[in-house]
Amino acid sequence: MKIGKKIILPVLFLFLGVFFSQAHPFYVSICQVNYNQQNQSLEISVKIFVDDLLVALSEEGHEKLYIGEDKENEHTDEYIFNYLTDKIHFSVNENEVQANFVGKEMEKDVVWTYLEINDIAQLNDIEVSCNLLTDVFSDQSNIIQVNKNGKIKNLLLSKRDTSGRLNFE
């Protein structure tokens, strides 16, 4: 579902406000995709509440991960990457592409996870399929924001609408 800037900005600010509060009544993730023409890559940042991610990973059999703590499980990054690559898929110019794990960092109660897709000479269109946390929270929303040379387009995905396409031609 394609969403205009007039709608997505107020919704985005609402969700970002929720990210900085202690308790979050909404279930939302934000996936920012930046096309780096010089490096011919997509730089992807995924922002998720830590407690929501822990629930999802626990349901996959990964418990006691302690994300962001001193006693964090040594395999946590691997489990997070596997979860993300299972739940988020990208096709660029009608070709399926694979992301590489770059790393993660903590910010209060959220974790930023960084991925990169290489060998993207041109970005004409991108299709994103995302069912991140939708199997855990029925009201989960996933905001996808794609930036190509300062031109920003957005998708709002959910359990009912898990994929969308953005055209930059």
JSON list of C-alpha atoms in Angstrom, two decimals:
[
{"chain": "A", "resi": 1, "resn": "MET", "atom": "CA", "xyz": [0.00, 0.00, 0.00]},
{"chain": "A", "resi": 2, "resn": "LYS", "atom": "CA", "xyz": [1.50, 3.31, -1.10]},
{"chain": "A", "resi": 3, "resn": "ILE", "atom": "CA", "xyz": [1.15, 6.14, 1.39]},
{"chain": "A", "resi": 4, "resn": "GLY", "atom": "CA", "xyz": [1.57, 9.86, 0.73]},
{"chain": "A", "resi": 5, "resn": "LYS", "atom": "CA", "xyz": [3.87, 12.15, 2.72]},
{"chain": "A", "resi": 6, "resn": "LYS", "atom": "CA", "xyz": [0.88, 14.03, 4.18]},
{"chain": "A", "resi": 7, "resn": "ILE", "atom": "CA", "xyz": [-0.34, 10.86, 5.89]},
{"chain": "A", "resi": 8, "resn": "ILE", "atom": "CA", "xyz": [2.91, 9.12, 6.79]},
{"chain": "A", "resi": 9, "resn": "LEU", "atom": "CA", "xyz": [4.63, 12.03, 8.54]},
{"chain": "A", "resi": 10, "resn": "PRO", "atom": "CA", "xyz": [1.99, 12.48, 11.28]},
{"chain": "A", "resi": 11, "resn": "VAL", "atom": "CA", "xyz": [1.75, 8.72, 11.72]},
{"chain": "A", "resi": 12, "resn": "LEU", "atom": "CA", "xyz": [5.55, 8.43, 11.82]},
{"chain": "A", "resi": 13, "resn": "PHE", "atom": "CA", "xyz": [5.80, 11.16, 14.48]},
{"chain": "A", "resi": 14, "resn": "LEU", "atom": "CA", "xyz": [3.12, 9.40, 16.51]},
{"chain": "A", "resi": 15, "resn": "PHE", "atom": "CA", "xyz": [5.01, 6.10, 16.35]},
{"chain": "A", "resi": 16, "resn": "LEU", "atom": "CA", "xyz": [8.35, 7.76, 17.08]},
{"chain": "A", "resi": 17, "resn": "GLY", "atom": "CA", "xyz": [6.80, 9.40, 20.14]},
{"chain": "A", "resi": 18, "resn": "VAL", "atom": "CA", "xyz": [5.71, 5.96, 21.25]},
{"chain": "A", "resi": 19, "resn": "PHE", "atom": "CA", "xyz": [9.28, 4.69, 20.83]},
{"chain": "A", "resi": 20, "resn": "PHE", "atom": "CA", "xyz": [10.53, 7.13, 23.43]},
{"chain": "A", "resi": 21, "resn": "SER", "atom": "CA", "xyz": [7.95, 6.35, 26.08]},
{"chain": "A", "resi": 22, "resn": "GLN", "atom": "CA", "xyz": [8.40, 3.68, 28.74]},
{"chain": "A", "resi": 23, "resn": "ALA", "atom": "CA", "xyz": [5.34, 1.57, 27.89]},
{"chain": "A", "resi": 24, "resn": "HIS", "atom": "CA", "xyz": [4.33, 1.23, 24.30]},
{"chain": "A", "resi": 25, "resn": "PRO", "atom": "CA", "xyz": [0.65, 0.55, 23.56]},
{"chain": "A", "resi": 26, "resn": "PHE", "atom": "CA", "xyz": [1.38, 0.14, 19.83]},
{"chain": "A", "resi": 27, "resn": "TYR", "atom": "CA", "xyz": [3.47, -2.54, 18.17]},
{"chain": "A", "resi": 28, "resn": "VAL", "atom": "CA", "xyz": [5.59, -0.98, 15.47]},
{"chain": "A", "resi": 29, "resn": "SER", "atom": "CA", "xyz": [8.95, -1.34, 13.80]},
{"chain": "A", "resi": 30, "resn": "ILE", "atom": "CA", "xyz": [10.69, 1.07, 11.49]},
{"chain": "A", "resi": 31, "resn": "CYS", "atom": "CA", "xyz": [12.84, -0.07, 8.57]},
{"chain": "A", "resi": 32, "resn": "GLN", "atom": "CA", "xyz": [14.83, 2.68, 6.87]},
{"chain": "A", "resi": 33, "resn": "VAL", "atom": "CA", "xyz": [16.40, 1.83, 3.51]},
{"chain": "A", "resi": 34, "resn": "ASN", "atom": "CA", "xyz": [18.92, 4.26, 2.03]},
{"chain": "A", "resi": 35, "resn": "TYR", "atom": "CA", "xyz": [20.23, 3.81, -1.49]},
{"chain": "A", "resi": 36, "resn": "ASN", "atom": "CA", "xyz": [23.96, 4.62, -1.55]},
{"chain": "A", "resi": 37, "resn": "GLN", "atom": "CA", "xyz": [24.67, 5.25, -5.22]},
{"chain": "A", "resi": 38, "resn": "GLN", "atom": "CA", "xyz": [28.42, 5.71, -4.67]},
{"chain": "A", "resi": 39, "resn": "ASN", "atom": "CA", "xyz": [28.78, 2.30, -2.96]},
{"chain": "A", "resi": 40, "resn": "GLN", "atom": "CA", "xyz": [26.00, 0.76, -5.09]},
{"chain": "A", "resi": 41, "resn": "SER", "atom": "CA", "xyz": [24.29, -0.61, -2.01]},
{"chain": "A", "resi": 42, "resn": "LEU", "atom": "CA", "xyz": [21.17, -0.45, 0.11]},
{"chain": "A", "resi": 43, "resn": "GLU", "atom": "CA", "xyz": [21.92, 0.48, 3.71]},
{"chain": "A", "resi": 44, "resn": "ILE", "atom": "CA", "xyz": [19.13, -0.83, 5.94]},
{"chain": "A", "resi": 45, "resn": "SER", "atom": "CA", "xyz": [18.38, 0.14, 9.54]},
{"chain": "A", "resi": 46, "resn": "VAL", "atom": "CA", "xyz": [15.67, -1.72, 11.45]},
{"chain": "A", "resi": 47, "resn": "LYS", "atom": "CA", "xyz": [14.40, -0.28, 14.75]},
{"chain": "A", "resi": 48, "resn": "ILE", "atom": "CA", "xyz": [12.52, -2.68, 17.06]},
{"chain": "A", "resi": 49, "resn": "PHE", "atom": "CA", "xyz": [11.53, -2.62, 20.72]},
{"chain": "A", "resi": 50, "resn": "VAL", "atom": "CA", "xyz": [13.86, -5.00, 22.54]},
{"chain": "A", "resi": 51, "resn": "ASP", "atom": "CA", "xyz": [11.08, -6.63, 24.56]},
{"chain": "A", "resi": 52, "resn": "ASP", "atom": "CA", "xyz": [9.06, -7.32, 21.39]},
{"chain": "A", "resi": 53, "resn": "LEU", "atom": "CA", "xyz": [12.08, -8.84, 19.66]},
{"chain": "A", "resi": 54, "resn": "LEU", "atom": "CA", "xyz": [12.80, -10.99, 22.70]},
{"chain": "A", "resi": 55, "resn": "VAL", "atom": "CA", "xyz": [9.23, -12.36, 22.60]},
{"chain": "A", "resi": 56, "resn": "ALA", "atom": "CA", "xyz": [9.60, -13.22, 18.91]},
{"chain": "A", "resi": 57, "resn": "LEU", "atom": "CA", "xyz": [13.00, -14.86, 19.38]},
{"chain": "A", "resi": 58, "resn": "SER", "atom": "CA", "xyz": [11.73, -16.76, 22.41]},
{"chain": "A", "resi": 59, "resn": "GLU", "atom": "CA", "xyz": [8.89, -18.20, 20.32]},
{"chain": "A", "resi": 60, "resn": "GLU", "atom": "CA", "xyz": [11.57, -19.47, 17.93]},
{"chain": "A", "resi": 61, "resn": "GLY", "atom": "CA", "xyz": [13.30, -21.25, 20.82]},
{"chain": "A", "resi": 62, "resn": "HIS", "atom": "CA", "xyz": [15.95, -18.62, 21.64]},
{"chain": "A", "resi": 63, "resn": "GLU", "atom": "CA", "xyz": [15.64, -17.71, 25.30]},
{"chain": "A", "resi": 64, "resn": "LYS", "atom": "CA", "xyz": [17.89, -15.93, 27.78]},
{"chain": "A", "resi": 65, "resn": "LEU", "atom": "CA", "xyz": [19.50, -13.73, 25.14]},
{"chain": "A", "resi": 66, "resn": "TYR", "atom": "CA", "xyz": [19.85, -10.61, 27.33]},
{"chain": "A", "resi": 67, "resn": "ILE", "atom": "CA", "xyz": [20.07, -8.25, 24.35]},
{"chain": "A", "resi": 68, "resn": "GLY", "atom": "CA", "xyz": [22.25, -5.25, 25.16]},
{"chain": "A", "resi": 69, "resn": "GLU", "atom": "CA", "xyz": [23.34, -6.53, 28.56]},
{"chain": "A", "resi": 70, "resn": "ASP", "atom": "CA", "xyz": [26.77, -7.65, 29.74]},
{"chain": "A", "resi": 71, "resn": "LYS", "atom": "CA", "xyz": [25.61, -11.26, 29.87]},
{"chain": "A", "resi": 72, "resn": "GLU", "atom": "CA", "xyz": [24.25, -11.20, 26.29]},
{"chain": "A", "resi": 73, "resn": "ASN", "atom": "CA", "xyz": [24.27, -14.63, 24.64]},
{"chain": "A", "resi": 74, "resn": "GLU", "atom": "CA", "xyz": [27.20, -14.95, 22.23]},
{"chain": "A", "resi": 75, "resn": "HIS", "atom": "CA", "xyz": [24.83, -16.12, 19.45]},
{"chain": "A", "resi": 76, "resn": "THR", "atom": "CA", "xyz": [22.33, -13.25, 19.79]},
{"chain": "A", "resi": 77, "resn": "ASP", "atom": "CA", "xyz": [23.46, -11.40, 16.64]},
{"chain": "A", "resi": 78, "resn": "GLU", "atom": "CA", "xyz": [23.14, -14.61, 14.63]},
{"chain": "A", "resi": 79, "resn": "TYR", "atom": "CA", "xyz": [19.62, -15.26, 15.97]},
{"chain": "A", "resi": 80, "resn": "ILE", "atom": "CA", "xyz": [18.54, -11.67, 15.24]},
{"chain": "A", "resi": 81, "resn": "PHE", "atom": "CA", "xyz": [19.97, -11.78, 11.71]},
{"chain": "A", "resi": 82, "resn": "ASN", "atom": "CA", "xyz": [18.30, -15.12, 10.98]},
{"chain": "A", "resi": 83, "resn": "TYR", "atom": "CA", "xyz": [14.98, -13.76, 12.28]},
{"chain": "A", "resi": 84, "resn": "LEU", "atom": "CA", "xyz": [15.23, -10.60, 10.18]},
{"chain": "A", "resi": 85, "resn": "THR", "atom": "CA", "xyz": [16.21, -12.43, 6.98]},
{"chain": "A", "resi": 86, "resn": "ASP", "atom": "CA", "xyz": [13.31, -14.82, 7.53]},
{"chain": "A", "resi": 87, "resn": "LYS", "atom": "CA", "xyz": [10.80, -11.99, 8.07]},
{"chain": "A", "resi": 88, "resn": "ILE", "atom": "CA", "xyz": [11.97, -9.23, 5.67]},
{"chain": "A", "resi": 89, "resn": "HIS", "atom": "CA", "xyz": [12.59, -9.83, 1.97]},
{"chain": "A", "resi": 90, "resn": "PHE", "atom": "CA", "xyz": [13.66, -7.36, -0.70]},
{"chain": "A", "resi": 91, "resn": "SER", "atom": "CA", "xyz": [13.42, -7.42, -4.47]},
{"chain": "A", "resi": 92, "resn": "VAL", "atom": "CA", "xyz": [15.19, -4.67, -6.40]},
{"chain": "A", "resi": 93, "resn": "ASN", "atom": "CA", "xyz": [14.29, -4.08, -10.04]},
{"chain": "A", "resi": 94, "resn": "GLU", "atom": "CA", "xyz": [12.31, -7.36, -9.88]},
{"chain": "A", "resi": 95, "resn": "ASN", "atom": "CA", "xyz": [15.35, -9.36, -8.67]},
{"chain": "A", "resi": 96, "resn": "GLU", "atom": "CA", "xyz": [15.36, -10.92, -5.20]},
{"chain": "A", "resi": 97, "resn": "VAL", "atom": "CA", "xyz": [18.39, -9.74, -3.21]},
{"chain": "A", "resi": 98, "resn": "GLN", "atom": "CA", "xyz": [19.98, -10.90, 0.05]},
{"chain": "A", "resi": 99, "resn": "ALA", "atom": "CA", "xyz": [21.05, -8.71, 2.95]},
{"chain": "A", "resi": 100, "resn": "ASN", "atom": "CA", "xyz": [24.26, -9.01, 4.93]},
{"chain": "A", "resi": 101, "resn": "PHE", "atom": "CA", "xyz": [24.40, -8.39, 8.68]},
{"chain": "A", "resi": 102, "resn": "VAL", "atom": "CA", "xyz": [26.43, -5.32, 9.63]},
{"chain": "A", "resi": 103, "resn": "GLY", "atom": "CA", "xyz": [25.69, -5.08, 13.35]},
{"chain": "A", "resi": 104, "resn": "LYS", "atom": "CA", "xyz": [23.37, -3.75, 16.03]},
{"chain": "A", "resi": 105, "resn": "GLU", "atom": "CA", "xyz": [23.31, -1.09, 18.71]},
{"chain": "A", "resi": 106, "resn": "MET", "atom": "CA", "xyz": [21.11, -0.31, 21.66]},
{"chain": "A", "resi": 107, "resn": "GLU", "atom": "CA", "xyz": [19.15, 2.89, 22.23]},
{"chain": "A", "resi": 108, "resn": "LYS", "atom": "CA", "xyz": [17.17, 2.82, 25.50]},
{"chain": "A", "resi": 109, "resn": "ASP", "atom": "CA", "xyz": [14.47, 0.13, 25.02]},
{"chain": "A", "resi": 110, "resn": "VAL", "atom": "CA", "xyz": [15.04, -0.34, 21.30]},
{"chain": "A", "resi": 111, "resn": "VAL", "atom": "CA", "xyz": [17.62, -2.12, 19.21]},
{"chain": "A", "resi": 112, "resn": "TRP", "atom": "CA", "xyz": [18.84, -0.78, 15.88]},
{"chain": "A", "resi": 113, "resn": "THR", "atom": "CA", "xyz": [19.92, -3.56, 13.54]},
{"chain": "A", "resi": 114, "resn": "TYR", "atom": "CA", "xyz": [21.95, -2.76, 10.45]},
{"chain": "A", "resi": 115, "resn": "LEU", "atom": "CA", "xyz": [21.91, -4.71, 7.20]},
{"chain": "A", "resi": 116, "resn": "GLU", "atom": "CA", "xyz": [23.40, -4.03, 3.77]},
{"chain": "A", "resi": 117, "resn": "ILE", "atom": "CA", "xyz": [22.62, -5.25, 0.27]},
{"chain": "A", "resi": 118, "resn": "ASN", "atom": "CA", "xyz": [25.51, -4.89, -2.18]},
{"chain": "A", "resi": 119, "resn": "ASP", "atom": "CA", "xyz": [25.73, -4.74, -5.99]},
{"chain": "A", "resi": 120, "resn": "ILE", "atom": "CA", "xyz": [22.74, -2.44, -6.55]},
{"chain": "A", "resi": 121, "resn": "ALA", "atom": "CA", "xyz": [23.89, -0.44, -9.58]},
{"chain": "A", "resi": 122, "resn": "GLN", "atom": "CA", "xyz": [20.49, 1.23, -10.03]},
{"chain": "A", "resi": 123, "resn": "LEU", "atom": "CA", "xyz": [17.35, 1.48, -7.90]},
{"chain": "A", "resi": 124, "resn": "ASN", "atom": "CA", "xyz": [14.30, 1.77, -10.16]},
{"chain": "A", "resi": 125, "resn": "ASP", "atom": "CA", "xyz": [11.85, -0.07, -7.94]},
{"chain": "A", "resi": 126, "resn": "ILE", "atom": "CA", "xyz": [11.90, -2.00, -4.72]},
{"chain": "A", "resi": 127, "resn": "GLU", "atom": "CA", "xyz": [9.44, -4.52, -3.37]},
{"chain": "A", "resi": 128, "resn": "VAL", "atom": "CA", "xyz": [9.48, -5.21, 0.35]},
{"chain": "A", "resi": 129, "resn": "SER", "atom": "CA", "xyz": [7.80, -8.15, 2.03]},
{"chain": "A", "resi": 130, "resn": "CYS", "atom": "CA", "xyz": [7.78, -7.75, 5.80]},
{"chain": "A", "resi": 131, "resn": "ASN", "atom": "CA", "xyz": [6.00, -9.85, 8.41]},
{"chain": "A", "resi": 132, "resn": "LEU", "atom": "CA", "xyz": [8.28, -8.77, 11.22]},
{"chain": "A", "resi": 133, "resn": "LEU", "atom": "CA", "xyz": [6.59, -9.53, 14.57]},
{"chain": "A", "resi": 134, "resn": "THR", "atom": "CA", "xyz": [3.18, -10.06, 12.92]},
{"chain": "A", "resi": 135, "resn": "ASP", "atom": "CA", "xyz": [3.10, -13.68, 14.07]},
{"chain": "A", "resi": 136, "resn": "VAL", "atom": "CA", "xyz": [3.59, -12.46, 17.66]},
{"chain": "A", "resi": 137, "resn": "PHE", "atom": "CA", "xyz": [1.42, -9.32, 17.71]},
{"chain": "A", "resi": 138, "resn": "SER", "atom": "CA", "xyz": [-1.72, -9.23, 15.57]},
{"chain": "A", "resi": 139, "resn": "ASP", "atom": "CA", "xyz": [-1.75, -5.41, 15.55]},
{"chain": "A", "resi": 140, "resn": "GLN", "atom": "CA", "xyz": [1.93, -5.07, 14.57]},
{"chain": "A", "resi": 141, "resn": "SER", "atom": "CA", "xyz": [2.70, -2.31, 12.03]},
{"chain": "A", "resi": 142, "resn": "ASN", "atom": "CA", "xyz": [5.92, -2.13, 10.05]},
{"chain": "A", "resi": 143, "resn": "ILE", "atom": "CA", "xyz": [6.89, 1.20, 8.53]},
{"chain": "A", "resi": 144, "resn": "ILE", "atom": "CA", "xyz": [9.24, 0.95, 5.56]},
{"chain": "A", "resi": 145, "resn": "GLN", "atom": "CA", "xyz": [10.95, 4.17, 4.45]},
{"chain": "A", "resi": 146, "resn": "VAL", "atom": "CA", "xyz": [13.09, 4.16, 1.30]},
{"chain": "A", "resi": 147, "resn": "ASN", "atom": "CA", "xyz": [15.38, 7.07, 0.43]},
{"chain": "A", "resi": 148, "resn": "LYS", "atom": "CA", "xyz": [16.91, 7.39, -3.04]},
{"chain": "A", "resi": 149, "resn": "ASN", "atom": "CA", "xyz": [18.92, 10.57, -3.55]},
{"chain": "A", "resi": 150, "resn": "GLY", "atom": "CA", "xyz": [16.73, 12.53, -1.12]},
{"chain": "A", "resi": 151, "resn": "LYS", "atom": "CA", "xyz": [13.46, 11.26, -2.60]},
{"chain": "A", "resi": 152, "resn": "ILE", "atom": "CA", "xyz": [11.67, 9.43, 0.23]},
{"chain": "A", "resi": 153, "resn": "LYS", "atom": "CA", "xyz": [8.82, 6.97, -0.23]},
{"chain": "A", "resi": 154, "resn": "ASN", "atom": "CA", "xyz": [7.02, 4.97, 2.45]},
{"chain": "A", "resi": 155, "resn": "LEU", "atom": "CA", "xyz": [5.07, 1.78, 2.98]},
{"chain": "A", "resi": 156, "resn": "LEU", "atom": "CA", "xyz": [2.92, 0.87, 5.96]},
{"chain": "A", "resi": 157, "resn": "LEU", "atom": "CA", "xyz": [2.74, -2.91, 6.26]},
{"chain": "A", "resi": 158, "resn": "SER", "atom": "CA", "xyz": [0.79, -5.10, 8.67]},
{"chain": "A", "resi": 159, "resn": "LYS", "atom": "CA", "xyz": [-0.41, -8.66, 9.13]},
{"chain": "A", "resi": 160, "resn": "ARG", "atom": "CA", "xyz": [-3.11, -8.08, 6.50]},
{"chain": "A", "resi": 161, "resn": "ASP", "atom": "CA", "xyz": [-0.86, -6.27, 4.03]},
{"chain": "A", "resi": 162, "resn": "THR", "atom": "CA", "xyz": [2.64, -7.70, 4.26]},
{"chain": "A", "resi": 163, "resn": "SER", "atom": "CA", "xyz": [4.20, -6.41, 1.05]},
{"chain": "A", "resi": 164, "resn": "GLY", "atom": "CA", "xyz": [4.39, -3.38, -1.17]},
{"chain": "A", "resi": 165, "resn": "ARG", "atom": "CA", "xyz": [6.31, -1.91, -4.07]},
{"chain": "A", "resi": 166, "resn": "LEU", "atom": "CA", "xyz": [7.82, 1.53, -4.53]},
{"chain": "A", "resi": 167, "resn": "ASN", "atom": "CA", "xyz": [8.80, 2.88, -7.94]},
{"chain": "A", "resi": 168, "resn": "PHE", "atom": "CA", "xyz": [11.59, 5.44, -8.38]},
{"chain": "A", "resi": 169, "resn": "GLU", "atom": "CA", "xyz": [11.59, 5.75, -12.19]}
]
